[in-house]
mmCIF file of C-alpha atoms in Angstrom:
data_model
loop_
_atom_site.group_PDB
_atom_site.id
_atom_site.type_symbol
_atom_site.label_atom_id
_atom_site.label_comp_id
_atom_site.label_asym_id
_atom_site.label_seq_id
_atom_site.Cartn_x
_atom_site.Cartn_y
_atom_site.Cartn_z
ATOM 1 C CA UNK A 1 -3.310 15.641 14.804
ATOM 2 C CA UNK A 2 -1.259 12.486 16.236
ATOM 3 C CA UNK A 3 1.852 13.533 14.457
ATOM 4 C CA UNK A 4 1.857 17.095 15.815
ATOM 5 C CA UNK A 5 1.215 16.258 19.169
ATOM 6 C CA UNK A 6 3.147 13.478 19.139
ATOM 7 C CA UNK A 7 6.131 15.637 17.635
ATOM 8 C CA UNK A 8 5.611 18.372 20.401
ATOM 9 C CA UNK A 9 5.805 15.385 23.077
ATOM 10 C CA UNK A 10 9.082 14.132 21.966
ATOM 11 C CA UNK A 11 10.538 17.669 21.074
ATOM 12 C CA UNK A 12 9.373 18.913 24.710
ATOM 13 C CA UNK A 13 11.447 15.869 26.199
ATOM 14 C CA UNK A 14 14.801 17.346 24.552
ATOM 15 C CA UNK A 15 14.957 15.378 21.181
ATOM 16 C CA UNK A 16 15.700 17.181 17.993
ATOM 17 C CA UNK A 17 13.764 16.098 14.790
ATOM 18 C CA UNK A 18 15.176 16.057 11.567
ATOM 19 C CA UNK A 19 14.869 18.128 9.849
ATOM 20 C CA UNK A 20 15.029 16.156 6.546
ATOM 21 C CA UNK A 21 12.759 13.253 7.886
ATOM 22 C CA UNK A 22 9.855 14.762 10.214
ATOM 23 C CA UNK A 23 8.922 11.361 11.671
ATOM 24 C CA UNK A 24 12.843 10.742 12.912
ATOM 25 C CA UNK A 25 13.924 11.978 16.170
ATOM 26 C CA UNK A 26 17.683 11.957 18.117
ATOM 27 C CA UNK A 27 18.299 12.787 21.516
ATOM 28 C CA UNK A 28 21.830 12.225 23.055
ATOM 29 C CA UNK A 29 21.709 10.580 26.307
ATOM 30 C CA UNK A 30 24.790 9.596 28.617
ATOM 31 C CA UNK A 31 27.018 10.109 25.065
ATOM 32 C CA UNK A 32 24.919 7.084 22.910
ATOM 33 C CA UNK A 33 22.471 8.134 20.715
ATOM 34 C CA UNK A 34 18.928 7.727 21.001
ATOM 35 C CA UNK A 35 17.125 7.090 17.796
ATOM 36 C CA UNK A 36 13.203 7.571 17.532
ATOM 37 C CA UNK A 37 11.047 6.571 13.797
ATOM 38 C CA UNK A 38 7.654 7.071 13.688
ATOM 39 C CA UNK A 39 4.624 5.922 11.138
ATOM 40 C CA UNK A 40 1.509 6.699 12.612
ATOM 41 C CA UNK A 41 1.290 4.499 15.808
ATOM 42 C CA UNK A 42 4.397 2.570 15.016
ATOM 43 C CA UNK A 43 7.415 3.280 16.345
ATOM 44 C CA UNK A 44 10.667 2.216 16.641
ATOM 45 C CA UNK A 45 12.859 3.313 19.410
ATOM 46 C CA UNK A 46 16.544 2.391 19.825
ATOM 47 C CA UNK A 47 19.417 2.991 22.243
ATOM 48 C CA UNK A 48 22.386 0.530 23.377
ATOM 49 C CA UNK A 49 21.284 0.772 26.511
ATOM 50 C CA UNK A 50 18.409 -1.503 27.277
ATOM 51 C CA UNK A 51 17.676 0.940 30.463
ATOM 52 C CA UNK A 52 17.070 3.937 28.145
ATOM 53 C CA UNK A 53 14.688 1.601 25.972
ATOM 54 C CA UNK A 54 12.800 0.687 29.318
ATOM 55 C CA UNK A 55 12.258 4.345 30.144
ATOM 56 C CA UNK A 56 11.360 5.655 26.448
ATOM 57 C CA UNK A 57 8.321 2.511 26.729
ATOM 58 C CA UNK A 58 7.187 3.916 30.587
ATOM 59 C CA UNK A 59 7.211 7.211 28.866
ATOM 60 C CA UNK A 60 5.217 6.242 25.754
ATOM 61 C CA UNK A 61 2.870 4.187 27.671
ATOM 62 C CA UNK A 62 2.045 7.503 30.014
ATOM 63 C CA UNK A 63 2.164 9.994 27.174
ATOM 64 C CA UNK A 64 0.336 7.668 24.408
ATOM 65 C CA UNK A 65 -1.459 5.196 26.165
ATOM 66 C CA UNK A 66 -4.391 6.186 27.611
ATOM 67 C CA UNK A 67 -6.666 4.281 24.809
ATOM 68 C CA UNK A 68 -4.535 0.862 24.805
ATOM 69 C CA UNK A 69 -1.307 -0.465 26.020
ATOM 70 C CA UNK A 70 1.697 0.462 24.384
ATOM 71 C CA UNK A 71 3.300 -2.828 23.138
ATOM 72 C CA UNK A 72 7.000 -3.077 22.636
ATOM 73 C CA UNK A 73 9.136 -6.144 21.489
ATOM 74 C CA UNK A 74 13.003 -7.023 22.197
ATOM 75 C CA UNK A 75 15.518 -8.852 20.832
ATOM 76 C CA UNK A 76 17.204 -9.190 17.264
ATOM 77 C CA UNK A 77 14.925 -9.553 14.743
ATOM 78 C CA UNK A 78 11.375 -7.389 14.752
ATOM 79 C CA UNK A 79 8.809 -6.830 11.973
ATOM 80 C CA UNK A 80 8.409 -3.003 11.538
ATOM 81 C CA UNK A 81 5.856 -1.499 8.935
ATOM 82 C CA UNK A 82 5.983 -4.385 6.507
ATOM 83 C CA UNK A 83 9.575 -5.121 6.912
ATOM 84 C CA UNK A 84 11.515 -7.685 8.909
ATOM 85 C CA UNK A 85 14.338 -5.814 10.468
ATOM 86 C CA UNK A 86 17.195 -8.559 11.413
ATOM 87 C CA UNK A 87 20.218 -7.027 13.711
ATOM 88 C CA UNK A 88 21.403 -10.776 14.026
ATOM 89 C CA UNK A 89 25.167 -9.383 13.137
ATOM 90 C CA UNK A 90 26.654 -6.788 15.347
ATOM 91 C CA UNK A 91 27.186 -3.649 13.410
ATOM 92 C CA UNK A 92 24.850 -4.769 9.817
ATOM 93 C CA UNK A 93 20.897 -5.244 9.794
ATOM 94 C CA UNK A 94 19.468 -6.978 7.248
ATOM 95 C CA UNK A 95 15.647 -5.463 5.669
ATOM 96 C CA UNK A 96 13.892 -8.593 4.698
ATOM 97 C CA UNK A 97 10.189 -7.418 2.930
ATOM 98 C CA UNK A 98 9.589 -10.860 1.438
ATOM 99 C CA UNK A 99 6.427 -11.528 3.631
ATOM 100 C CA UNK A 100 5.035 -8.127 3.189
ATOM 101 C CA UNK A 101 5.072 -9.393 -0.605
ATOM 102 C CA UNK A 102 3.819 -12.382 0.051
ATOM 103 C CA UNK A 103 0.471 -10.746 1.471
ATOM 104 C CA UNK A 104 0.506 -7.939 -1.011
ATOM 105 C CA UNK A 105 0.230 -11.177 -3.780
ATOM 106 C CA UNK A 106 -1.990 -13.774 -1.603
ATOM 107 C CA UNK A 107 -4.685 -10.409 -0.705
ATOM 108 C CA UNK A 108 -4.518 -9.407 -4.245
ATOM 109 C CA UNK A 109 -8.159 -9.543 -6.385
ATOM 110 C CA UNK A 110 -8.135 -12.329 -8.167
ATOM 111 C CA UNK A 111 -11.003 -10.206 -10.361
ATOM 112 C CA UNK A 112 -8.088 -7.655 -11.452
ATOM 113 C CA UNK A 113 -5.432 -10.518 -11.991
ATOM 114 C CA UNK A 114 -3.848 -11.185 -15.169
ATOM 115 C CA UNK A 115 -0.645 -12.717 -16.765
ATOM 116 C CA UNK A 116 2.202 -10.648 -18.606
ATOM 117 C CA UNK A 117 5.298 -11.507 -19.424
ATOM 118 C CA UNK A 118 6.636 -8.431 -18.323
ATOM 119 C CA UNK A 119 5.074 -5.442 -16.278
ATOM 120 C CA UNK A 120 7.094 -2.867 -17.905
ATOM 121 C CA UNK A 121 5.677 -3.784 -21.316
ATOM 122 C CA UNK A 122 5.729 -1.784 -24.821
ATOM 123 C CA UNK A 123 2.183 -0.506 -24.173
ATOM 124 C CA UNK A 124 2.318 0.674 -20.903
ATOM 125 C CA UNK A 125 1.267 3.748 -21.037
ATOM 126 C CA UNK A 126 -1.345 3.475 -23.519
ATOM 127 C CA UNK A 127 -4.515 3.873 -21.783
ATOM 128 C CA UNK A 128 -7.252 1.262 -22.127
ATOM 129 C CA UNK A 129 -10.344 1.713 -23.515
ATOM 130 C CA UNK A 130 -12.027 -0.883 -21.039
ATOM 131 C CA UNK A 131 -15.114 -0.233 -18.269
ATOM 132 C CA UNK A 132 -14.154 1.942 -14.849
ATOM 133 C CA UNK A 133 -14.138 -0.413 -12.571
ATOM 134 C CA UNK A 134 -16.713 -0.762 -9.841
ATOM 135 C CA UNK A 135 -16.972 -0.818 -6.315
ATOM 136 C CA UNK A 136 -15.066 -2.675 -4.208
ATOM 137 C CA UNK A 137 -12.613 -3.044 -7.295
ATOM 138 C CA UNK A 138 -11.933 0.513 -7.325
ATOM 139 C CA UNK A 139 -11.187 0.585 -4.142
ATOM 140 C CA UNK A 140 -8.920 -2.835 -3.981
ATOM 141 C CA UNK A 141 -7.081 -1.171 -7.267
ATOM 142 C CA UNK A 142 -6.058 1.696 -4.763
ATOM 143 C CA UNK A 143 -5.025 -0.605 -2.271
ATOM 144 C CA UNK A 144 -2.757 -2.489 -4.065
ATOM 145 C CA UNK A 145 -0.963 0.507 -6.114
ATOM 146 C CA UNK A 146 -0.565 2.155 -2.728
ATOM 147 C CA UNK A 147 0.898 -1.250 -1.507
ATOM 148 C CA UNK A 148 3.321 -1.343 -4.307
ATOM 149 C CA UNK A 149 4.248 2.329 -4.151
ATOM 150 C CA UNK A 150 5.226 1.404 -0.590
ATOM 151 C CA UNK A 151 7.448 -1.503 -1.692
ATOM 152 C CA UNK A 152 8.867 0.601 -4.192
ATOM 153 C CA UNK A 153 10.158 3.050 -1.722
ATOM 154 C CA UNK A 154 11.208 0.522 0.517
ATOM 155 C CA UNK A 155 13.239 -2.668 -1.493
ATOM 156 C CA UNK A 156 11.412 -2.631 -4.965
ATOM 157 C CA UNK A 157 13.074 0.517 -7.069
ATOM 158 C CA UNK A 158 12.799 -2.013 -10.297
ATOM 159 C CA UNK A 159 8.996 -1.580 -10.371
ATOM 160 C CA UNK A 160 9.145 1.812 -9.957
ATOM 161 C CA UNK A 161 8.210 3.661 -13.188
ATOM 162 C CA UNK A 162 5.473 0.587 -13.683
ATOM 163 C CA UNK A 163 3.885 1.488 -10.038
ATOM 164 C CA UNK A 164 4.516 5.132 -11.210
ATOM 165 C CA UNK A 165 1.776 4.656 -14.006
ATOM 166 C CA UNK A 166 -0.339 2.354 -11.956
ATOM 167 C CA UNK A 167 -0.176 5.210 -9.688
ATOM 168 C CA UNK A 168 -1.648 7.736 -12.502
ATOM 169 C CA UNK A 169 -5.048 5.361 -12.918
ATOM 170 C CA UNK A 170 -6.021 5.535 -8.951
ATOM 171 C CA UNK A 171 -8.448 8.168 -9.330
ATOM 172 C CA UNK A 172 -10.542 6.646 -12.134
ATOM 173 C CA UNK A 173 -9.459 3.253 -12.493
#
């Protein structure tokens, strides 16, 4: 329901979405372009022009923010869904995730923890013949494979076909 109304509101206000990523947005203004991103109630909203910025908040804050205030942060260097985003160096940003895998580790059960010396071992796909787990388990399993899923689409393609299987086991884990 947020994303299509959401979509609507920034379509109705002359931006085009694209069409190969629904929760990106573009809308020329004065020649620079103005580039909206979108993840449920984050978003990330950038122009050169720090007056375009100040207008796309007002808006937001009208359109979105009847239930809260609409928060935005300045500068260089900004934490967006799990990522550090550094823009430090004119014309290069830098994606830093190491924190986001920091708390993925630190919030991780230590009931489902184990040691391997490798997580892409010979007998990964063989399935176990061990208990379901139980509640709250089952539920921290799904957590943490949707965590790494994330990562893996994000910096982590190495864990990919591991997080892949993981991802197999969510229903009855």
């Amino acid at each position: 329901l947020f994303y299509k109304k959401f979509r609507k509101s920034v379509e109705d206000v002359g931006c085009k979405v694209n069409p190969y990523d629904p929760c990106v947005a573009n809308k020329m203004i004065d020649g620079k372009q103005h580039a909206i991103s979108w993840h449920v109630d984050d978003l990330k909203s950038s122009n050169v022009d720090k007056k375009v910025n100040d207008r796309f908040h007002a808006w937001l804050q009208k359109t979105c923010g009847q239930l809260a205030e609409v928060t935005a942060t300045r500068g260089k260097v900004h934490a967006y869904l799990g990522m550090t985003l550094d823009y430090s160096v004119d014309g290069e940003v830098k994606i830093d995730m190491r924190d986001y895998v920091k708390d993925v580790i630190e919030d991780f059960p230590k009931d489902l923890a184990g040691k391997v010396s490798t997580v892409a071992a010979e007998k990964l796909h063989e399935i176990g013949k061990g208990q379901l787990l139980e509640e709250p388990m089952k539920d921290a399993f799904h957590t943490m494979v949707a965590k790494a899923l994330f990562l893996t689409m994000q910096a982590r393609p190495d864990i990919r076909q591991v997080v892949a299987f993981l991802c197999t086991r969510v229903k009855e884990p």
